CSV table of C-alpha atoms in Angstrom, one decimal:
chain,number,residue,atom,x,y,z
A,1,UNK,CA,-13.1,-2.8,-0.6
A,2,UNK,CA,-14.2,0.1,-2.6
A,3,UNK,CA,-13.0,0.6,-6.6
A,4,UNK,CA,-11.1,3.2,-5.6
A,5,UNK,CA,-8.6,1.6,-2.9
A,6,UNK,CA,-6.5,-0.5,-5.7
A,7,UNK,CA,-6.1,3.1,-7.4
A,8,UNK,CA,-5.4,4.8,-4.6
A,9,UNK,CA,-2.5,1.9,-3.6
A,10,UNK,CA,-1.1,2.1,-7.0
A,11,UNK,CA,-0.9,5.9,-6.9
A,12,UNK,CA,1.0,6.0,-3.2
A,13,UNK,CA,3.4,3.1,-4.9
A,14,UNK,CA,4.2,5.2,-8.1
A,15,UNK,CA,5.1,8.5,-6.1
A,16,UNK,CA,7.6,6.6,-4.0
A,17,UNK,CA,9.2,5.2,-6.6
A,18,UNK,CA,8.9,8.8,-8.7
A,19,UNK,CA,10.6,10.1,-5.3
A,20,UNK,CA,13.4,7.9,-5.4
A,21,UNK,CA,14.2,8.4,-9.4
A,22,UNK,CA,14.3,12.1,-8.1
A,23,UNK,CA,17.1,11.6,-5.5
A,24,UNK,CA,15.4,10.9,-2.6
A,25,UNK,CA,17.1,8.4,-0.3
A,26,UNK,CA,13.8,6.1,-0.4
A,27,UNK,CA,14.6,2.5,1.2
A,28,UNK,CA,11.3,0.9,-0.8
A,29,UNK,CA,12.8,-2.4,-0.3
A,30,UNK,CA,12.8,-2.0,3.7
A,31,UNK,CA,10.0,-0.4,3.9
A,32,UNK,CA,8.2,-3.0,2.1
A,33,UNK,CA,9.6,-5.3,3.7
A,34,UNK,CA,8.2,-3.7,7.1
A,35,UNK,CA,4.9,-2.9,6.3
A,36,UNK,CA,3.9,-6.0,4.1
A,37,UNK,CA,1.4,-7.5,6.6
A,38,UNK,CA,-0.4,-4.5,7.3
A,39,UNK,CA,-1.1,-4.4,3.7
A,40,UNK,CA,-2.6,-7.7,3.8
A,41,UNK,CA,-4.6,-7.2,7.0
A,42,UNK,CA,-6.0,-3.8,5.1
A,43,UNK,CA,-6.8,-6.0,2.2
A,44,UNK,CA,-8.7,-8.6,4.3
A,45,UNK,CA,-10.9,-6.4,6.7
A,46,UNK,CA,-11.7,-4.8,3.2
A,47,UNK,CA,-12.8,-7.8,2.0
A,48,UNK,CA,-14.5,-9.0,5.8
A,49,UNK,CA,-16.7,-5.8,5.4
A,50,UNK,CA,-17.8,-6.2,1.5
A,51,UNK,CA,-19.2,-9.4,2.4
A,52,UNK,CA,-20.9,-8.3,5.5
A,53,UNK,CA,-22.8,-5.8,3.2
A,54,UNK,CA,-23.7,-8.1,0.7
């Protein structure tokens, strides 16, 4: 996974939640809830591929 993906997560998360102090009608908790495995599946071809360049 490159340096930059953790960043990049972290940057997506904080918007969202910046979004819903704002007023938007965010559902974080369901969409988390949702989309919780493709973050892990992300996080492990990441780490398939990093070892396969090594």
């Amino acid at each position: 996974m490159r340096p930059s993906v953790p960043g990049i997560i972290l940057i997506v998360v904080g918007v969202l939640f910046l979004l819903r102090n704002f007023g938007f009608e965010l559902h974080l908790s369901e969409l988390f809830a949702r989309w919780w495995p493709l973050v892990l599946i992300a996080l492990g071809v990441g780490m398939l591929f990093k070892n396969r360049r090594a």
